CSV table of C-alpha atoms in Angstrom, one decimal:
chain,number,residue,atom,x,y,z
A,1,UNK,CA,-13.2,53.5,140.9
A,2,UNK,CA,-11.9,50.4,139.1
A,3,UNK,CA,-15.2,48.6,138.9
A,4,UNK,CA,-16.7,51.7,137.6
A,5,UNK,CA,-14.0,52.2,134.9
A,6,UNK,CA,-14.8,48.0,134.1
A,7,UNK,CA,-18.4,48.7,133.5
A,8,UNK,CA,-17.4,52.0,131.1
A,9,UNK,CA,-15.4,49.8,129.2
A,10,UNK,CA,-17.7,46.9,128.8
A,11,UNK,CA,-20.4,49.3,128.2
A,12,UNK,CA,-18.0,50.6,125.3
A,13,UNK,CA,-16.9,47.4,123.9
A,14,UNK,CA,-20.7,46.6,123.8
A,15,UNK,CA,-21.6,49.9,122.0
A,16,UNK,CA,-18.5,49.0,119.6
A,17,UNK,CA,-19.9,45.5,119.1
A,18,UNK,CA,-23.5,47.1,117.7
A,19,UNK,CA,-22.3,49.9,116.1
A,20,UNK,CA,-20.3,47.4,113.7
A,21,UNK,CA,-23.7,45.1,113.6
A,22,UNK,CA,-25.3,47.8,112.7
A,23,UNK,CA,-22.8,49.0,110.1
A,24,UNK,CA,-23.4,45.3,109.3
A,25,UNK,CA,-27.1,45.2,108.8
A,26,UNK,CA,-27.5,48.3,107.0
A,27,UNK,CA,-25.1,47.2,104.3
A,28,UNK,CA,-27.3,43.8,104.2
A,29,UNK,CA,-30.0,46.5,103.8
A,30,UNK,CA,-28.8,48.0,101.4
A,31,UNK,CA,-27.8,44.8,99.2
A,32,UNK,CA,-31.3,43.4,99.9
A,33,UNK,CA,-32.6,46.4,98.6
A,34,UNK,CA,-31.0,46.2,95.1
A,35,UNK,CA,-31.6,42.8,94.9
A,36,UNK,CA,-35.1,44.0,95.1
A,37,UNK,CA,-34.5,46.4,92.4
A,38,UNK,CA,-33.2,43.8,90.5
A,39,UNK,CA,-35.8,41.2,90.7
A,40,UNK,CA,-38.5,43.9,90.1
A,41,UNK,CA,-37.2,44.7,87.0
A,42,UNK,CA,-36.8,40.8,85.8
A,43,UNK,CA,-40.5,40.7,86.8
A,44,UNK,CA,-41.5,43.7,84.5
A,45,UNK,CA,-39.2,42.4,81.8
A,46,UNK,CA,-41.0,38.9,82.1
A,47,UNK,CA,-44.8,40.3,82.3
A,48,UNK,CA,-43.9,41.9,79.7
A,49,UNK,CA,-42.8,39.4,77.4
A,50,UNK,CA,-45.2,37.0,78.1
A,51,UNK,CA,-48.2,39.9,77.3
A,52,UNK,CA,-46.1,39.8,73.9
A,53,UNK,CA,-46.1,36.2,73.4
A,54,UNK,CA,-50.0,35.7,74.5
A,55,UNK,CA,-50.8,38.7,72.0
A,56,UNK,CA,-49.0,37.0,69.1
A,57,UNK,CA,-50.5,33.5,69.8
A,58,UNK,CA,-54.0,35.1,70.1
A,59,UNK,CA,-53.4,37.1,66.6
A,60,UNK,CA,-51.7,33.9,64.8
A,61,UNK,CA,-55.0,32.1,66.2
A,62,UNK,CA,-57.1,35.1,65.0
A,63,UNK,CA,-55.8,34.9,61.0
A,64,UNK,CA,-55.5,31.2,61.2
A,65,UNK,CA,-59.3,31.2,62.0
A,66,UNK,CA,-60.0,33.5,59.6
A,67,UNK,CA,-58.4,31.8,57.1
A,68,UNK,CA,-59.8,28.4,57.5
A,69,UNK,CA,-63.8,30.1,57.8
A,70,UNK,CA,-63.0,31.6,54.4
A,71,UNK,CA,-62.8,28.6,52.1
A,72,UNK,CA,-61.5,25.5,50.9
A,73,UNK,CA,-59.3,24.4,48.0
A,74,UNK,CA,-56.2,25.4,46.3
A,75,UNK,CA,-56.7,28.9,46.5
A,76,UNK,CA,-57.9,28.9,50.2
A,77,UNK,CA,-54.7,26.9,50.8
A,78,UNK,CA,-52.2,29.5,48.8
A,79,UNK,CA,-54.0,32.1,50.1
A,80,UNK,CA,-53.4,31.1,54.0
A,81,UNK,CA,-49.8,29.9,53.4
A,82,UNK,CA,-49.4,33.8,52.2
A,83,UNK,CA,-51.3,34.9,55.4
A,84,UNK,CA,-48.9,32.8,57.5
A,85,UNK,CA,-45.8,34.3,55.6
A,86,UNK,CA,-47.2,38.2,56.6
A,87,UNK,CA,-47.7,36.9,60.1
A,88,UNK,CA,-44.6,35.8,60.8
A,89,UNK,CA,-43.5,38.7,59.1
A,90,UNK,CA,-45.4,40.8,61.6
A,91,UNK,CA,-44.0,39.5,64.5
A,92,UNK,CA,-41.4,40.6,67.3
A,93,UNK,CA,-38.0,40.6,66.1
A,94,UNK,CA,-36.9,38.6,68.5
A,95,UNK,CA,-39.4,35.6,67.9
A,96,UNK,CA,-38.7,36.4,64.7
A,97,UNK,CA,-35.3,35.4,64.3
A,98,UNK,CA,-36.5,31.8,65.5
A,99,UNK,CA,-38.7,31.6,62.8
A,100,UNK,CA,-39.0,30.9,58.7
A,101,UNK,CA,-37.7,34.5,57.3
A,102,UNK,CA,-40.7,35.8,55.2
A,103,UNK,CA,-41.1,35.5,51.5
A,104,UNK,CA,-38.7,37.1,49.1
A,105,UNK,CA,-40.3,39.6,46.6
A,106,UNK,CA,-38.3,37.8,43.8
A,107,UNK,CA,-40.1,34.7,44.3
A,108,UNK,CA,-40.2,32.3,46.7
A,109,UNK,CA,-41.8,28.6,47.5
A,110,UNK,CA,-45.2,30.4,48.5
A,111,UNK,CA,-44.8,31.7,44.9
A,112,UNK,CA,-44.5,28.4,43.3
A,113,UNK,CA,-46.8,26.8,45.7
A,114,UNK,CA,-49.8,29.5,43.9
A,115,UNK,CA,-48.5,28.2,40.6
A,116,UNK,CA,-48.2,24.8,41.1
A,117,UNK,CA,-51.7,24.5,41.5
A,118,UNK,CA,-52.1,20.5,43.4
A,119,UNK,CA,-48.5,21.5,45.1
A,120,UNK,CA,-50.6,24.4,46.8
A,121,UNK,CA,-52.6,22.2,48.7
A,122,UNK,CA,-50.0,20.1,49.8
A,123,UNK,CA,-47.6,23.2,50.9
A,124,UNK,CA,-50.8,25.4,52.7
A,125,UNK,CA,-50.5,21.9,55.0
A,126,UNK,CA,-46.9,22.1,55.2
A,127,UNK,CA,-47.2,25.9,56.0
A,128,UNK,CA,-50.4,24.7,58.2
A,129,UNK,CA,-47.7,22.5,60.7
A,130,UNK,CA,-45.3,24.7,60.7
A,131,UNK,CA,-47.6,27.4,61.7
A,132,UNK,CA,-48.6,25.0,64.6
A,133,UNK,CA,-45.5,24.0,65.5
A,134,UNK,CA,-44.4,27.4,65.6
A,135,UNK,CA,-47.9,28.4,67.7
A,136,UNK,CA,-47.1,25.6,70.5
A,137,UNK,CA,-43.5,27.0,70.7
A,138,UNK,CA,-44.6,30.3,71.5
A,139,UNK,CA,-47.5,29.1,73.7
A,140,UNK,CA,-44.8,26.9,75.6
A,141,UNK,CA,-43.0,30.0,75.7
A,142,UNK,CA,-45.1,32.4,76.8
A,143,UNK,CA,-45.9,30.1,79.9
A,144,UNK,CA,-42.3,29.5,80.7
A,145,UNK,CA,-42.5,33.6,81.1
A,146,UNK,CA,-45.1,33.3,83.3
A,147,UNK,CA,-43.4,30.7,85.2
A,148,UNK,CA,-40.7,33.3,85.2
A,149,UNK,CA,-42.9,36.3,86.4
A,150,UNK,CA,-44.5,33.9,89.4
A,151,UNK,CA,-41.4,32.9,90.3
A,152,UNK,CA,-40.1,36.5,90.5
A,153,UNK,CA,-42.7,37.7,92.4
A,154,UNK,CA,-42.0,34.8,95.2
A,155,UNK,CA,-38.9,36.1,95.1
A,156,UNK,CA,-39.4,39.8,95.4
A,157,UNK,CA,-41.5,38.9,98.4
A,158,UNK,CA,-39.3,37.3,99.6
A,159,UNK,CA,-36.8,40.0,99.3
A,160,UNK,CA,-38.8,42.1,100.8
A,161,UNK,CA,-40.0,40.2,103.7
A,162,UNK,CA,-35.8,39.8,104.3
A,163,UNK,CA,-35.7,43.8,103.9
A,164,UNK,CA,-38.5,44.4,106.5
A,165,UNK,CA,-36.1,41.9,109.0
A,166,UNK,CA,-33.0,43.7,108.5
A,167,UNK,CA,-34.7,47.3,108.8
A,168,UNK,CA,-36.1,45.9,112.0
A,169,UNK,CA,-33.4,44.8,113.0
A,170,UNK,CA,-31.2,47.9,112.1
A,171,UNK,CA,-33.7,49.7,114.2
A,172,UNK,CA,-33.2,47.7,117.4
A,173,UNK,CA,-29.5,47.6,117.1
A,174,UNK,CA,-29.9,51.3,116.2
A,175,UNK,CA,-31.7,51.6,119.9
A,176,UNK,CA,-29.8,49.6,121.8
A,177,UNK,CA,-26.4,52.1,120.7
A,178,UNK,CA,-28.5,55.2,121.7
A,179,UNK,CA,-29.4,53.4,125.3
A,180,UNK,CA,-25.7,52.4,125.7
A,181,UNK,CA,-24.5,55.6,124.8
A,182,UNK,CA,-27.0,57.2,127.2
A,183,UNK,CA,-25.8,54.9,129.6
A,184,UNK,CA,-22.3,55.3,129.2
A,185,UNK,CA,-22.5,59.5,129.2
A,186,UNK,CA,-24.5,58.8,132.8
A,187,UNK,CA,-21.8,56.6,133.7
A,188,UNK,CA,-18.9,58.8,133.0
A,189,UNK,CA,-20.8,61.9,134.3
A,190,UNK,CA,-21.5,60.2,138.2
């Protein structure tokens, strides 16, 4: 009788033992899980802003192209400092607030750039670098997000390569309870 009440109670400390693992491993689960969530939604966020950023380099590209196929001179020059000004305009609040505000309708240095006449040469090439600078920026940008979504991914697959594991491993602990409780009610009923 007293080995027999020894092996119940080992068998019961052991089924103690991997229920709390497996209390253990399912909150793991559960945290991996939002982690998941979490990086998922970093990745879309990313994605997305970098579809944003590649769609306003390719339009700024787009005008600027258009704008230097159209002409030369002073009034080619005027003209695309305007186009830049309605560009920048046009883009996403957010890159917008790191960039030149757009021309005020009571006159502005575009304005005085179109009736300067020589000065509207020299400010379209002003305009002309800053509308580069501000093109590389968001090119440097938009890769960094990239960057960003790769790295995301690596790390959702990671996540849920770890989240496979636990459930795995929340399975076997989860079968190894059963077998000890199976083999603890045979136990008790001998």
């Amino acid at each position: 009788g007293g080995a027999r009440a020894e092996e119940e109670e080992r068998l019961f400390g052991q089924q103690q033992q991997l229920a709390s693992e497996l209390a253990l491993t399912s909150g793991l689960l559960t945290a991996a899980e939002a982690a998941l969530a979490t990086s998922r939604d970093a990745e879309a966020a990313a994605v997305r802003r970098a579809a944003e950023q590649a769609a306003a380099l390719s339009k700024l590209e787009d005008q600027l192209l258009s704008r230097e196929r159209a002409g030369g001179g002073e009034a080619a020059a005027a003209s695309s400092s305007l186009t830049l000004a309605s560009v920048l305009h046009q883009l996403s609040p957010a890159a917008a607030s790191q960039r030149q505000p757009p021309p005020s309708p009571g006159g502005s240095r575009l304005d005085a750039a179109e009736a300067g006449g020589g000065e509207a040469e020299a400010d379209g090439g002003a305009m002309m670098r800053t509308l580069l600078s501000q093109r590389e920026r968001a090119r440097r940008e938009a890769e960094e997000a990239a960057a960003e979504a790769g790295r995301l991914r690596e790390q959702l697959r990671s996540t849920q390569s770890k989240g496979r594991q636990l459930h795995s491993d929340n399975l076997a602990l989860y079968e190894k309870v059963r077998f000890l409780e199976a083999l603890g009610g045979k136990a008790r009923g001998a």
